């Protein structure tokens, strides 16, 4: 079946051009100012923007955390992703300490079997030995080219010597690591002080994970990467001070990629001061939401290209699950829902607000993640030969984000009541209509094997 998207304006990382797009057999086959195809189903896209399918390079579906499991499975999370224009996610295959990487990957393949959008996996490295070192190469052979390491969380973090060895091994193989940067020891010390003082409500969460400790960890990682002579990704960067560490490393000649998230661009740390426990607990995530000046620094860095991707770190829980930390904030499952609303948030508060252009939005949601995670040009671009993943975006659409109208399974949204400008009118997944005016249709996602970083 052929589909002709007629009369729209195609968006790329370099600009916009009025082009028709012809899709056949899951691929874009032609792009021209005017295409005639009598045998194609023609869709009038006049007045619409045509983006490549968005890629969310940081999601956590069906993940065990704090003795519970995230509210969104791959089935529900991927449908929510599609509704917002995201046609591919890269989730985290997370073996427990002592497990092989192969076992962790097999578990996540089973979890993802019902995904509605396309997907890939980062492999979490939470242990280090000769067997894991050998398996890293095997992972790349299977299309897993990016790896996650933690500098906090005892169950997942690597000692710095092991992390350094892992970075050297990834340099040898051509893989790349994304690292969660926080100072675990000082977080523990500050948490102990809060506990001794009886300050166990959500307001203590940002106090025990302050911005300087994120920046210190970022700087520490980047010095390790400097000695190893290897590029790294700083995931979910939240603070102005952390940006300064990245800038210093880049001045030294290092290659550093940066990801941030919508909640760091749009929310302020005053959310933790709400006297209603659940209202404050909603926003517990790590790193925590920061201050207004951090927001402003992130927007500036996004506009000038210092931040390469905006992902969600989607890790959703219900209010009942958040209630587990009613008397101890350290037991609140950390994470926010967001995979459904990322495009709307970035367009509303970025493009429509004049902070970034449509081309910049395309770079951070489409092109850069595709290149960074090794699936370019199959994904992330509108070009002949690429997958027919297209978001027909209505720039004139107006709406409001509300829990009553979302596909995500959390029973709240951090952006409740926010008025939006622009939205996904239709979403095509490999040429198949996946979303039609907000209605998610039946589609089947596939695993996308990825190669080396090309950003």
XYZ file of C-alpha atoms in Angstrom:
455
model
C 0.000 0.000 0.000
C 1.203 3.493 -0.871
C 0.557 6.614 1.197
C 1.079 10.123 -0.163
C 1.375 12.926 2.356
C 0.500 15.964 0.251
C 0.894 19.676 0.866
C 2.806 19.605 4.146
C 6.060 21.245 5.190
C 8.862 18.788 5.918
C 11.101 19.644 8.873
C 14.755 18.693 9.103
C 17.598 19.735 11.359
C 18.607 22.374 8.835
C 15.246 23.941 8.030
C 11.844 23.463 6.463
C 10.651 22.856 2.908
C 7.243 22.256 1.394
C 7.418 18.677 0.137
C 5.153 15.768 -0.658
C 6.213 12.449 0.852
C 5.434 9.083 -0.754
C 5.658 5.980 1.443
C 5.574 2.400 0.153
C 6.483 -0.929 1.776
C 7.309 0.753 5.101
C 9.875 3.113 3.534
C 9.902 6.660 2.241
C 10.418 6.242 -1.498
C 10.090 9.787 -2.804
C 10.130 13.394 -1.608
C 9.385 16.196 -4.060
C 7.557 19.557 -4.104
C 4.756 17.795 -5.971
C 4.189 14.069 -6.425
C 1.456 12.447 -8.497
C 0.533 8.928 -7.419
C -2.932 7.852 -8.495
C -2.523 4.461 -6.819
C -1.659 5.967 -3.391
C -3.914 6.917 -0.507
C -3.522 10.687 -0.453
C -3.608 12.554 2.859
C -4.046 16.341 2.769
C -1.372 17.836 5.035
C -1.908 21.469 4.085
C -0.851 23.736 6.941
C 0.837 20.874 8.776
C 4.473 20.268 9.654
C 5.951 16.877 8.800
C 8.517 15.744 11.381
C 10.438 12.474 11.359
C 9.098 10.141 14.026
C 10.392 11.298 17.401
C 12.886 9.062 19.224
C 12.895 8.846 23.026
C 16.320 7.574 23.999
C 15.534 7.179 27.712
C 12.503 5.219 28.927
C 11.906 2.713 31.715
C 8.976 0.421 30.947
C 8.127 -2.610 33.102
C 10.977 -1.867 35.516
C 11.258 -3.167 39.083
C 12.008 -0.265 41.467
C 11.712 0.009 45.264
C 9.878 -3.290 45.532
C 7.286 -2.355 42.927
C 6.986 -2.255 39.118
C 6.457 0.809 36.963
C 2.875 1.560 36.014
C 3.628 1.430 32.296
C 4.434 -1.824 30.558
C 5.898 -1.821 27.063
C 2.355 -2.178 25.731
C 0.916 0.866 27.495
C 4.089 2.960 27.410
C 4.620 2.454 23.686
C 1.008 3.392 22.914
C 1.432 6.560 24.964
C 4.676 7.255 23.097
C 2.967 6.929 19.728
C 0.155 9.241 20.788
C 2.722 11.974 21.342
C 4.585 11.369 18.074
C 7.349 9.066 19.360
C 7.795 6.138 16.983
C 10.853 4.606 18.646
C 12.050 4.288 22.229
C 15.359 3.034 23.578
C 14.680 1.356 26.907
C 17.106 -0.163 29.422
C 17.732 -3.872 29.668
C 18.745 -4.191 33.304
C 20.234 -7.458 34.556
C 20.624 -7.768 38.311
C 24.104 -8.001 39.786
C 25.387 -11.479 39.138
C 23.274 -11.981 36.009
C 24.777 -12.202 32.553
C 24.039 -9.450 30.050
C 22.504 -12.104 27.791
C 20.014 -13.023 30.507
C 19.086 -9.386 31.041
C 18.586 -8.872 27.312
C 16.403 -11.975 27.012
C 14.159 -10.725 29.837
C 13.698 -7.353 28.173
C 13.013 -8.904 24.793
C 10.164 -10.789 26.425
C 8.860 -7.639 28.115
C 8.936 -5.713 24.814
C 7.084 -8.359 22.808
C 3.840 -6.351 22.970
C 5.328 -2.969 22.052
C 3.252 -0.833 19.689
C 6.181 1.349 18.549
C 9.677 0.393 17.454
C 12.306 -0.064 20.139
C 15.921 -0.716 21.000
C 17.789 -1.341 24.250
C 20.641 0.189 26.165
C 22.352 -2.472 28.261
C 22.889 -1.649 31.916
C 26.357 -2.587 33.191
C 26.105 -2.961 36.968
C 28.867 -5.556 37.444
C 32.332 -6.034 36.013
C 34.338 -9.167 35.328
C 35.893 -10.982 32.381
C 32.568 -12.485 31.425
C 30.842 -9.092 31.248
C 33.775 -7.675 29.276
C 33.395 -10.459 26.712
C 29.629 -9.992 26.571
C 29.938 -6.312 25.665
C 31.227 -7.364 22.269
C 28.416 -9.870 21.911
C 25.888 -7.141 22.687
C 27.219 -4.962 19.865
C 26.899 -7.911 17.501
C 23.206 -8.089 18.448
C 22.579 -4.404 17.794
C 23.026 -3.138 21.361
C 25.600 -0.369 20.967
C 24.954 1.845 24.015
C 25.405 1.035 27.676
C 24.259 2.554 30.970
C 26.346 2.956 34.103
C 25.460 4.472 37.463
C 27.524 6.482 39.931
C 24.802 6.082 42.559
C 22.311 3.406 43.734
C 24.298 0.576 45.439
C 22.389 -2.156 43.620
C 23.471 -0.784 40.238
C 26.553 1.396 40.632
C 30.038 0.382 39.572
C 33.175 1.160 41.594
C 35.149 3.800 39.725
C 37.973 1.388 38.887
C 35.509 -0.988 37.254
C 33.808 1.887 35.469
C 37.151 2.992 34.083
C 37.836 -0.529 32.820
C 34.385 -0.631 31.213
C 35.030 2.692 29.470
C 38.312 1.356 28.084
C 36.567 -1.768 26.820
C 33.858 0.305 25.129
C 36.536 2.413 23.468
C 38.039 -0.804 22.081
C 34.669 -2.022 20.792
C 33.231 1.268 19.552
C 30.320 1.322 21.996
C 29.298 4.301 24.091
C 28.206 4.764 27.704
C 25.504 6.958 29.161
C 26.144 7.674 32.825
C 23.895 8.687 35.721
C 26.056 11.220 37.574
C 25.491 11.850 41.285
C 27.837 11.539 44.280
C 26.551 8.458 46.086
C 28.625 8.765 49.251
C 27.642 12.351 49.962
C 23.986 11.626 49.164
C 24.124 8.897 51.814
C 25.764 11.267 54.308
C 23.181 14.010 53.736
C 20.355 11.480 53.941
C 21.689 10.261 57.297
C 21.709 13.859 58.580
C 18.129 14.373 57.406
C 17.052 11.140 59.064
C 18.717 12.100 62.358
C 16.935 15.468 62.263
C 13.576 13.821 61.516
C 13.303 15.552 58.124
C 11.875 12.613 56.204
C 9.313 14.333 53.966
C 9.660 14.998 50.212
C 11.109 18.465 50.894
C 14.355 16.745 51.902
C 14.707 14.968 48.563
C 16.373 17.866 46.669
C 18.359 18.796 49.774
C 20.185 15.465 49.924
C 20.840 15.472 46.154
C 21.937 19.094 45.596
C 23.165 20.398 42.245
C 26.846 20.651 43.303
C 26.931 16.897 43.906
C 25.599 16.232 40.420
C 28.209 18.624 39.008
C 30.981 16.983 41.043
C 30.031 13.572 39.674
C 29.845 14.904 36.110
C 33.314 16.392 36.496
C 34.639 13.172 38.037
C 33.280 11.082 35.158
C 34.655 13.460 32.558
C 38.145 13.276 34.048
C 37.938 9.472 33.860
C 36.769 9.756 30.264
C 39.613 12.173 29.534
C 42.206 9.635 30.689
C 40.419 6.827 28.865
C 40.148 9.048 25.769
C 36.545 7.996 25.198
C 33.335 9.944 24.501
C 30.497 9.675 27.020
C 26.871 10.711 27.371
C 25.647 12.604 30.435
C 22.057 11.448 30.848
C 19.291 13.598 32.378
C 21.547 16.563 33.112
C 19.597 18.944 35.332
C 21.837 21.707 36.648
C 23.684 24.811 35.462
C 26.774 23.728 37.402
C 26.836 20.405 35.558
C 26.793 22.269 32.249
C 29.879 24.152 33.366
C 31.711 20.858 33.883
C 30.701 19.760 30.378
C 31.911 23.049 28.917
C 35.250 22.692 30.667
C 35.683 19.179 29.250
C 34.814 20.341 25.761
C 37.366 23.145 26.030
C 39.913 20.408 26.778
C 38.934 18.767 23.508
C 36.742 15.993 24.883
C 33.636 14.688 23.140
C 30.699 14.859 25.549
C 27.049 14.348 24.644
C 24.309 15.775 26.858
C 20.710 14.731 27.396
C 18.156 16.650 29.434
C 14.450 16.096 30.119
C 11.258 18.179 29.915
C 10.778 18.247 33.694
C 14.140 19.975 34.137
C 13.201 22.522 31.482
C 9.734 23.286 32.846
C 9.393 22.557 36.579
C 10.925 24.175 39.675
C 12.041 22.655 42.964
C 9.251 24.425 44.869
C 7.098 21.400 43.952
C 8.761 19.518 46.823
C 7.574 22.068 49.390
C 3.880 21.302 48.942
C 2.468 20.343 52.379
C 0.304 17.681 50.729
C 2.544 14.592 50.755
C 1.263 13.100 47.506
C 1.405 16.411 45.670
C 5.082 16.679 46.577
C 5.864 12.971 46.137
C 4.658 13.091 42.514
C 7.845 14.890 41.551
C 10.441 12.730 43.273
C 13.007 11.731 40.665
C 16.804 11.652 40.452
C 18.418 14.019 39.878
C 15.721 16.183 41.483
C 13.965 19.048 39.778
C 16.108 22.147 40.131
C 15.710 25.929 40.368
C 14.553 28.596 37.907
C 18.135 29.582 37.089
C 18.895 25.971 36.132
C 15.886 25.960 33.803
C 17.098 29.109 32.103
C 20.618 27.717 31.702
C 19.245 24.525 30.137
C 17.075 26.421 27.644
C 20.051 28.557 26.642
C 22.217 25.448 26.191
C 19.450 23.791 24.181
C 19.184 26.805 21.880
C 22.925 27.030 21.245
C 23.420 23.311 20.617
C 25.247 22.399 23.817
C 22.516 19.867 24.665
C 22.108 17.168 22.022
C 18.913 15.371 23.028
C 15.735 15.827 25.047
C 14.482 12.475 26.361
C 11.920 11.789 29.075
C 13.454 9.301 31.530
C 9.839 8.062 31.595
C 9.494 6.011 34.793
C 5.849 6.091 35.823
C 4.192 5.180 39.111
C 0.706 5.590 40.497
C -0.028 7.753 43.511
C -0.629 4.572 45.511
C 2.892 3.443 44.657
C 4.333 6.863 45.608
C 2.552 6.541 48.966
C 5.094 3.866 49.974
C 7.355 6.693 51.145
C 4.740 8.414 53.290
C 7.041 8.456 56.313
C 10.400 8.114 54.557
C 11.111 10.018 51.339
C 13.867 7.554 50.404
C 11.174 4.896 49.874
C 9.212 6.959 47.332
C 9.669 5.260 43.947
C 11.620 7.788 41.893
C 10.507 8.781 38.432
C 8.007 10.786 36.393
C 5.707 9.976 33.472
C 6.384 11.960 30.314
C 6.707 9.858 27.159
C 3.304 10.991 25.862
C 3.745 14.751 26.180
C 7.386 15.438 25.263
C 6.690 16.755 21.752
C 3.848 18.998 22.912
C 5.931 20.375 25.764
C 8.937 21.154 23.603
C 6.833 22.726 20.856
C 4.693 24.771 23.269
C 7.443 26.024 25.566
C 10.221 25.960 23.007
C 9.101 26.613 19.430
C 5.870 28.519 20.045
C 7.543 30.503 22.832
C 10.403 31.529 20.531
C 13.125 29.738 22.482
C 14.053 27.257 19.757
C 13.154 26.733 16.105
C 11.328 23.851 14.453
C 14.685 22.712 13.042
C 16.224 22.667 16.521
C 13.264 20.655 17.811
C 13.855 18.186 14.987
C 17.517 17.896 15.902
C 16.991 17.122 19.592
C 13.954 14.839 19.175
C 14.819 13.085 15.915
C 18.163 13.532 14.188
C 20.564 13.677 17.138
C 19.175 10.665 19.024
C 19.164 8.633 15.795
C 22.824 9.495 15.166
C 23.871 9.210 18.803
C 22.330 5.780 19.211
C 23.322 4.346 15.855
C 20.051 4.050 13.941
C 20.605 6.888 11.435
C 19.470 7.169 8.649
C 16.917 4.414 9.094
C 15.372 6.564 11.821
C 15.379 10.261 12.661
C 15.084 11.723 9.177
C 12.668 12.153 6.300
C 14.597 10.841 3.298
C 14.154 8.232 0.563
C 15.166 4.865 2.014
C 14.381 5.813 5.613
C 11.558 4.201 7.552
C 8.178 5.778 6.921
C 7.970 7.218 10.439
C 6.224 10.568 10.083
C 4.530 12.894 12.548
C 1.925 15.103 10.901
C 2.083 18.024 13.312
C -0.647 20.636 13.537
C 1.019 23.885 14.678
C -2.365 25.553 15.180
C -3.790 22.903 17.520
C -4.562 24.045 21.045
C -5.210 21.833 24.024
C -4.639 21.142 27.680
C -2.660 18.353 29.314
C -4.772 16.461 31.817
C -4.718 13.055 33.440
C -8.237 12.458 32.131
C -6.899 12.451 28.592
C -3.695 10.441 28.531
C -2.666 6.941 27.539
C 0.074 6.731 30.185
C -0.939 4.523 33.090
C 0.117 6.820 35.935
C -2.929 8.431 37.546
C -1.409 11.901 37.356
C 0.705 14.024 35.048
C 3.347 16.526 36.223
C 1.935 18.980 33.674
C -1.716 18.904 34.748
C -3.618 21.907 33.406
C -0.862 23.150 31.109
C -2.238 24.698 27.929
C -0.457 23.511 24.806
C 0.150 24.819 21.329
C 0.601 22.296 18.534
C 0.059 18.562 18.526
C 0.325 15.308 16.588
C -2.561 15.141 14.124
C -1.482 11.821 12.646
C 1.456 9.529 13.322
C 2.784 6.964 10.861
C 4.926 4.017 11.970
C 6.816 2.515 9.033
C 4.064 3.776 6.734
C 1.163 2.437 8.807
C -1.221 4.938 10.389
C -0.628 4.502 14.114
C -2.426 7.550 15.540
C -5.372 9.346 13.987
C -6.444 12.588 15.689
C -5.462 11.323 19.130
C -6.787 7.785 18.687
C -4.059 5.144 18.949
C -4.608 2.373 16.417
C -3.321 -1.192 16.465
C 0.321 -1.420 15.391
C 3.214 -3.769 16.078
C 6.641 -2.401 16.946
C 9.855 -4.139 15.946
C 13.294 -4.346 17.512
C 15.722 -2.012 15.745
C 19.338 -3.208 15.871
C 21.715 -0.247 16.166
C 25.262 0.457 15.085
C 27.927 2.798 16.432
C 27.439 6.432 17.357
C 27.490 8.706 14.297
C 26.860 12.082 15.975
